[in-house]
GROMACS .gro file of C-alpha atoms in nm:
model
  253
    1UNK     CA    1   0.880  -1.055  -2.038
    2UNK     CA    2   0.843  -0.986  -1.685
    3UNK     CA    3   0.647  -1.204  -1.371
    4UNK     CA    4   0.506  -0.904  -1.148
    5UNK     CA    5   0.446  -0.899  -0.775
    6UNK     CA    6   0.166  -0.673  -0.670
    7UNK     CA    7   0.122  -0.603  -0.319
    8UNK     CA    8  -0.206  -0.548  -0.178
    9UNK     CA    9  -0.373  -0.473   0.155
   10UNK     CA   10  -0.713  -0.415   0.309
   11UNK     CA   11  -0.768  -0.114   0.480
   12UNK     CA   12  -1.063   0.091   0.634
   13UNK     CA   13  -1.248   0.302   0.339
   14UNK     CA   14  -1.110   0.617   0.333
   15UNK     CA   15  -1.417   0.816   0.330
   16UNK     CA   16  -1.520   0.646   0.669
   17UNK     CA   17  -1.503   0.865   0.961
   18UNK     CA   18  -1.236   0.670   1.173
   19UNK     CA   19  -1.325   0.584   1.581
   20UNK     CA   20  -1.124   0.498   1.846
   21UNK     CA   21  -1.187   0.167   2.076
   22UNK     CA   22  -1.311   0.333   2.434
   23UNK     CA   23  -1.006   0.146   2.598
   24UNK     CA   24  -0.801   0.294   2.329
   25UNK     CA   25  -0.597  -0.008   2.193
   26UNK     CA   26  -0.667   0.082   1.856
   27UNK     CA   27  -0.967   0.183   1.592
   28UNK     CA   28  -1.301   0.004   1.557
   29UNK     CA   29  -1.316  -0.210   1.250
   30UNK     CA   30  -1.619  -0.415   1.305
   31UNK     CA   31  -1.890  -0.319   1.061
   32UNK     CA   32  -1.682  -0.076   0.933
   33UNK     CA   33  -1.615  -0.052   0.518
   34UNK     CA   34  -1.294  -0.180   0.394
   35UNK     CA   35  -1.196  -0.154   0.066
   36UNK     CA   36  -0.798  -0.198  -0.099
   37UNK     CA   37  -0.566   0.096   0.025
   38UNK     CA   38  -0.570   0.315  -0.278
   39UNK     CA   39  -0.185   0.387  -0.322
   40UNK     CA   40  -0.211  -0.022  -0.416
   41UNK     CA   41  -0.524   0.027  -0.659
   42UNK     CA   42  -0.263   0.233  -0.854
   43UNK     CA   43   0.039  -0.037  -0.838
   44UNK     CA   44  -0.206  -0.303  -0.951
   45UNK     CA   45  -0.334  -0.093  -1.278
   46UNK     CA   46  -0.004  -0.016  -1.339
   47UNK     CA   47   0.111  -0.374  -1.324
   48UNK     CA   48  -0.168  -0.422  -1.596
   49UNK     CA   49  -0.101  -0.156  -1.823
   50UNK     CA   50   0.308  -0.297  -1.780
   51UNK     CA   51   0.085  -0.644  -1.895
   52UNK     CA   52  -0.074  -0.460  -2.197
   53UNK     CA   53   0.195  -0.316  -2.328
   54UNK     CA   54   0.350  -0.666  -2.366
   55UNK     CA   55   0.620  -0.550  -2.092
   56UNK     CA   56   0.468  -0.837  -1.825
   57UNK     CA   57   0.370  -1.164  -1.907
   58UNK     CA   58   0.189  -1.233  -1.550
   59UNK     CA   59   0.070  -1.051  -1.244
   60UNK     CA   60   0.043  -1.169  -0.938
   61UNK     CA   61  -0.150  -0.995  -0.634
   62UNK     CA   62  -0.012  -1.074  -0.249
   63UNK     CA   63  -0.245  -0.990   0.045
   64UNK     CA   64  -0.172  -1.054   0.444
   65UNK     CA   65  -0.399  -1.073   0.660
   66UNK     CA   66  -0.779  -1.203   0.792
   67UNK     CA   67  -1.027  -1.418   0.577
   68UNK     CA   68  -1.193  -1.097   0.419
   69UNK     CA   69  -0.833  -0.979   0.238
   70UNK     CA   70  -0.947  -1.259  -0.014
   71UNK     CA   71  -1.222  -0.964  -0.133
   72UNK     CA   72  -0.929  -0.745  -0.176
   73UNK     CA   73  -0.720  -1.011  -0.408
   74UNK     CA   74  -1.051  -1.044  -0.607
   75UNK     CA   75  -1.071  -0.676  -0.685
   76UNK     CA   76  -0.723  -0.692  -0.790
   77UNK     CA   77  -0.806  -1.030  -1.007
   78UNK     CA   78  -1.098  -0.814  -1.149
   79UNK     CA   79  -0.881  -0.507  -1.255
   80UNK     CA   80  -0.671  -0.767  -1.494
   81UNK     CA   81  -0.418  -1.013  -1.211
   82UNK     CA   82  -0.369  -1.341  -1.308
   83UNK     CA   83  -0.361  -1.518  -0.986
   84UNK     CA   84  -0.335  -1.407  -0.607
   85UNK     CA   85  -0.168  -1.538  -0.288
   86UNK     CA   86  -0.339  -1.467   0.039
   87UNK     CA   87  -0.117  -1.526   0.347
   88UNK     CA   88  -0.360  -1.547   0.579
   89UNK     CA   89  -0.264  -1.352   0.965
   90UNK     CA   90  -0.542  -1.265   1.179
   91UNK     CA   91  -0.637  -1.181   1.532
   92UNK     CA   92  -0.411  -1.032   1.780
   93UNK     CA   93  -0.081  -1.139   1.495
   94UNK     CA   94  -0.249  -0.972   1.263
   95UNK     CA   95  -0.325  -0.643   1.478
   96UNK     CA   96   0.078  -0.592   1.509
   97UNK     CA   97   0.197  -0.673   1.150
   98UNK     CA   98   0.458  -0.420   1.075
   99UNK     CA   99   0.594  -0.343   0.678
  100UNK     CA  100   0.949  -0.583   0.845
  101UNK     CA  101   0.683  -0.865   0.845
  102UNK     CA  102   0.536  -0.767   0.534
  103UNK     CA  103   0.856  -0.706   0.317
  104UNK     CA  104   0.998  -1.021   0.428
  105UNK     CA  105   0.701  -1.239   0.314
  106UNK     CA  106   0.729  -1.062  -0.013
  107UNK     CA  107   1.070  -1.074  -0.043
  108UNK     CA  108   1.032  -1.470  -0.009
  109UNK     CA  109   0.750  -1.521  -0.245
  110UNK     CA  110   0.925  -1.267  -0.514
  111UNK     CA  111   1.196  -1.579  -0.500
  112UNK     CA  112   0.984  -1.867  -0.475
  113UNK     CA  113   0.735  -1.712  -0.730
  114UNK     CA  114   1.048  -1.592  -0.949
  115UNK     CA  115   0.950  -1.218  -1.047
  116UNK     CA  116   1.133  -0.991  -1.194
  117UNK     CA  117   0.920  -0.689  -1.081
  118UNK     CA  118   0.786  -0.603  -0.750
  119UNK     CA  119   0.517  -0.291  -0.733
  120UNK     CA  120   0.357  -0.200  -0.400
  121UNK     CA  121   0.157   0.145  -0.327
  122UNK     CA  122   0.414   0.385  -0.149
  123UNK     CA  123   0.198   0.373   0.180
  124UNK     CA  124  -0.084   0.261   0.338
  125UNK     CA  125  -0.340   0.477   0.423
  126UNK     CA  126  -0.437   0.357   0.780
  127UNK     CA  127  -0.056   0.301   0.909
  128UNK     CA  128   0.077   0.523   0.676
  129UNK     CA  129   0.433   0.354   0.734
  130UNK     CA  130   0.603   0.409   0.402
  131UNK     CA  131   0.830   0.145   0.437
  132UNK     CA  132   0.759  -0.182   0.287
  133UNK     CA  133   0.896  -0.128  -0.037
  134UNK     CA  134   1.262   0.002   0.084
  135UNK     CA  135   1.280  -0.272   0.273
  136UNK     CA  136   1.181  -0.544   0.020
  137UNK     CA  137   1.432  -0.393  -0.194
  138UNK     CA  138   1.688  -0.390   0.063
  139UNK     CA  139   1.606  -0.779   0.202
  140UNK     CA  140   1.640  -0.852  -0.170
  141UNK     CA  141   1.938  -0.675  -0.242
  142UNK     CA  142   1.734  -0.518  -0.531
  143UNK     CA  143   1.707  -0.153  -0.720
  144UNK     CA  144   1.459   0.062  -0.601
  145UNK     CA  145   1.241   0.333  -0.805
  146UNK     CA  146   1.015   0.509  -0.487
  147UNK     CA  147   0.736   0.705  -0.523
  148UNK     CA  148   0.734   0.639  -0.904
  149UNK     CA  149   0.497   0.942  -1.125
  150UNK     CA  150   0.608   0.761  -1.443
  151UNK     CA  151   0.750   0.454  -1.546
  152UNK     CA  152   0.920   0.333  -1.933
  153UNK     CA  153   1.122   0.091  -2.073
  154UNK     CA  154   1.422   0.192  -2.195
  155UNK     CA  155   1.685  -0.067  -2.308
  156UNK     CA  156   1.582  -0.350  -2.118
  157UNK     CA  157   1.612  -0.127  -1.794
  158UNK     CA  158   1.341   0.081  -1.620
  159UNK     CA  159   1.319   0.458  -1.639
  160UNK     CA  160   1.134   0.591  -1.314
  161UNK     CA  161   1.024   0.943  -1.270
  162UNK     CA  162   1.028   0.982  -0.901
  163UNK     CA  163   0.837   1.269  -0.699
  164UNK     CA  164   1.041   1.434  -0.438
  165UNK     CA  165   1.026   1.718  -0.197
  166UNK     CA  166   1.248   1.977  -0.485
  167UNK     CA  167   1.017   1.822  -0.799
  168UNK     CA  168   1.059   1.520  -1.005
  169UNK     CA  169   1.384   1.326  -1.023
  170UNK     CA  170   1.435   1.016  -1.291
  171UNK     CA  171   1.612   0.681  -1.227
  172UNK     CA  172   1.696   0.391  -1.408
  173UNK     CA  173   1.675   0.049  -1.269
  174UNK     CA  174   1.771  -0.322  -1.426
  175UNK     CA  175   1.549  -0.558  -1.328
  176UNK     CA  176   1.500  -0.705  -1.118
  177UNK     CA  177   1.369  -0.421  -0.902
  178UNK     CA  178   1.122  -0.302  -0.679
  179UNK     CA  179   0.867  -0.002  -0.738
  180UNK     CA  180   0.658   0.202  -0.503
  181UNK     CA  181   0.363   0.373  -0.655
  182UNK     CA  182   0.291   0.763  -0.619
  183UNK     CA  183  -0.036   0.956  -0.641
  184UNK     CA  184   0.031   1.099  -1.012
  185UNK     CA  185   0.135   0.751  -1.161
  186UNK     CA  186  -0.203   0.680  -1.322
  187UNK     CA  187  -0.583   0.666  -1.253
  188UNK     CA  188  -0.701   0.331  -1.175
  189UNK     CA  189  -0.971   0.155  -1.374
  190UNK     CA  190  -1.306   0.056  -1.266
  191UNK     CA  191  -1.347  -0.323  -1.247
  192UNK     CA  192  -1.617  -0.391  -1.561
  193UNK     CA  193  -1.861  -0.667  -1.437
  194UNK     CA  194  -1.744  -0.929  -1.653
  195UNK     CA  195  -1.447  -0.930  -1.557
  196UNK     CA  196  -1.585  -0.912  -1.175
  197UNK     CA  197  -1.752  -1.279  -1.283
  198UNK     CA  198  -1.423  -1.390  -1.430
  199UNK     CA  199  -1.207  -1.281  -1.131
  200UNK     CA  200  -1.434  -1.524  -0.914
  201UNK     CA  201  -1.260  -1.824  -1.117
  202UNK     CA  202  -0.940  -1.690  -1.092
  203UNK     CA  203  -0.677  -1.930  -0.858
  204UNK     CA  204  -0.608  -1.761  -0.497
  205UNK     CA  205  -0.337  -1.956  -0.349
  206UNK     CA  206  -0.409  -1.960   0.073
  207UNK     CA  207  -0.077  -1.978   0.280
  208UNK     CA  208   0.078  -1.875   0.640
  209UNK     CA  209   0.364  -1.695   0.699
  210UNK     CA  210   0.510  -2.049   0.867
  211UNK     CA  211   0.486  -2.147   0.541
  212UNK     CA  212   0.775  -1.854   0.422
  213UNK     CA  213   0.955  -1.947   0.737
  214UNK     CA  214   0.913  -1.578   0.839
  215UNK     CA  215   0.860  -1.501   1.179
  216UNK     CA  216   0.570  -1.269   1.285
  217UNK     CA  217   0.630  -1.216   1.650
  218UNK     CA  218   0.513  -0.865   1.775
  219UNK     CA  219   0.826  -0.597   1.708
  220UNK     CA  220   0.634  -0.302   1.879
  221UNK     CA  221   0.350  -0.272   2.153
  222UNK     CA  222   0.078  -0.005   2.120
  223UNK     CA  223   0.063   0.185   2.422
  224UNK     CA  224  -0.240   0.417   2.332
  225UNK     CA  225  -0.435   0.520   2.064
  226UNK     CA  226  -0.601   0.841   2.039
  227UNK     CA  227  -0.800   1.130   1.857
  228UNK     CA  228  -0.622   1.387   1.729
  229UNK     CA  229  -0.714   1.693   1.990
  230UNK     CA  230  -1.024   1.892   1.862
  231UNK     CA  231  -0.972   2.217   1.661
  232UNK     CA  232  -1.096   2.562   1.882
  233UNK     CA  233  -1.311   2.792   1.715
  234UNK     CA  234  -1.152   3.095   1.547
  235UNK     CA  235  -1.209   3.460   1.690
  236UNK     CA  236  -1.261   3.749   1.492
  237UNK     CA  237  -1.050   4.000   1.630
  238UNK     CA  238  -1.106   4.418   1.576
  239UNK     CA  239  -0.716   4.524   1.536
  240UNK     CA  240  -0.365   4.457   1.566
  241UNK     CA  241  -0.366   4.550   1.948
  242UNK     CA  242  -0.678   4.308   2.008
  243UNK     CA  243  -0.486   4.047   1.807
  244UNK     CA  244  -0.139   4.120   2.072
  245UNK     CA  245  -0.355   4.137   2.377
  246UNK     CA  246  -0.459   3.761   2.280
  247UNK     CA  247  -0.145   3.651   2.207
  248UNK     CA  248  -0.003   3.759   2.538
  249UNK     CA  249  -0.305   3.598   2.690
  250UNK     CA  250  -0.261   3.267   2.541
  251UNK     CA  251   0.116   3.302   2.675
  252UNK     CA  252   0.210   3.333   2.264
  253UNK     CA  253   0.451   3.633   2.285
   0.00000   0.00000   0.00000
């Protein structure tokens, strides 16, 4: 049976209303709701469905970042891990932690931790990068089943039904492998409140990325960060030629 690596990360809710910093170096997230990015929610509940159907013998949740991404691992703990790792980055190191970071501090602990299986959401919802998986695989030299709908075992291998732009396309990948979780894989479960109380005795292992020996110096700068431009109100035009004479106005046609 199968050791899985789940990763995890703490992101701004997504039903809050996102606002920039006046000086525009980034988004306020002080007092602001955080909660784990949902793309992850699904890799962790299928990690423990893998787990239920006797297909994983242990799961294991990874988190980077401040303090508070404990609160994520101990959602994930609640939802059925076994144990979690937070490697702790925080203040301006943690502010430019790109997926190359990421991937590489999973790509480490996937060794050190020996798993056969690694399953991380395919994005997160405040970067939206999209990358760390393909890169974990490549750093690994591992198979790769993106944006996985479906996943089976079939003959010791994994079958992955992957969504792409012309409709669904299915791989097979020996383990082990890394997996990227779609939209349509499954609907994550609600942490019951026993298992809340158990997930508070459940081991969370605190290290650095030192510890890894992976380097987190700053790959990127952000120059500006800004509101999308506001949406102008539609007109309700009278006829074609009304409709032309706008066009020309707005310098259209």
């Amino acid at each position: 049976m199968a050791r899985v690596l789940v990763g995890v990360k703490r992101v701004i809710d997504y039903a809050v209303k996102i606002r920039v910093k006046p000086d525009k170096s980034g988004v306020v997230k002080d007092g602001v709701k955080h909660s784990m990015n949902p793309f992850d929610e699904i890799a962790v509940e299928e990690a423990v469905r893998l787990k239920e159907k006797k297909i994983a013998k242990e799961i294991v949740a990874v988190s980077c970042g401040p303090a508070q991404a404990q609160e994520t691992l101990r959602t994930a703990l609640a939802m059925g891990v076994d144990r979690g790792i937070h490697v702790e980055v925080s203040g301006p190191e943690f502010e430019t932690l790109q997926p190359i970071h990421v991937s590489k501090i999973l790509a480490k602990l996937a060794q050190d931790e020996k798993a056969d299986l690694i399953i991380v959401g395919k994005q997160a919802i405040d970067d939206d990068s999209n990358q760390t998986a393909q890169m974990t695989a490549a750093l690994l030299d591992w198979p790769q089943g993106t944006y996985a709908s479906k996943i089976e075992k079939q003959d010791g291998e994994l079958q992955v039904i992957r969504e792409i732009d012309g409709g669904l396309e299915t791989v097979k990948v020996k383990l082990p492998a890394v997996i990227s979780a779609d939209l349509r894989l499954n609907e994550p479960r609600y942490a019951t409140l026993p298992n809340i109380m158990k997930a508070k005795k459940k081991p969370i292992k605190k290290m650095s990325p030192k510890d890894l020996g992976v380097d987190t110096t700053a790959r990127i700068e952000v120059v500006s960060v800004e509101d999308p431009p506001t949406r102008q109100a539609g007109v309700i035009l009278a006829d074609v030629d009304e409709l032309i004479t706008k066009l020309k106005e707005g310098g259209h046609v």
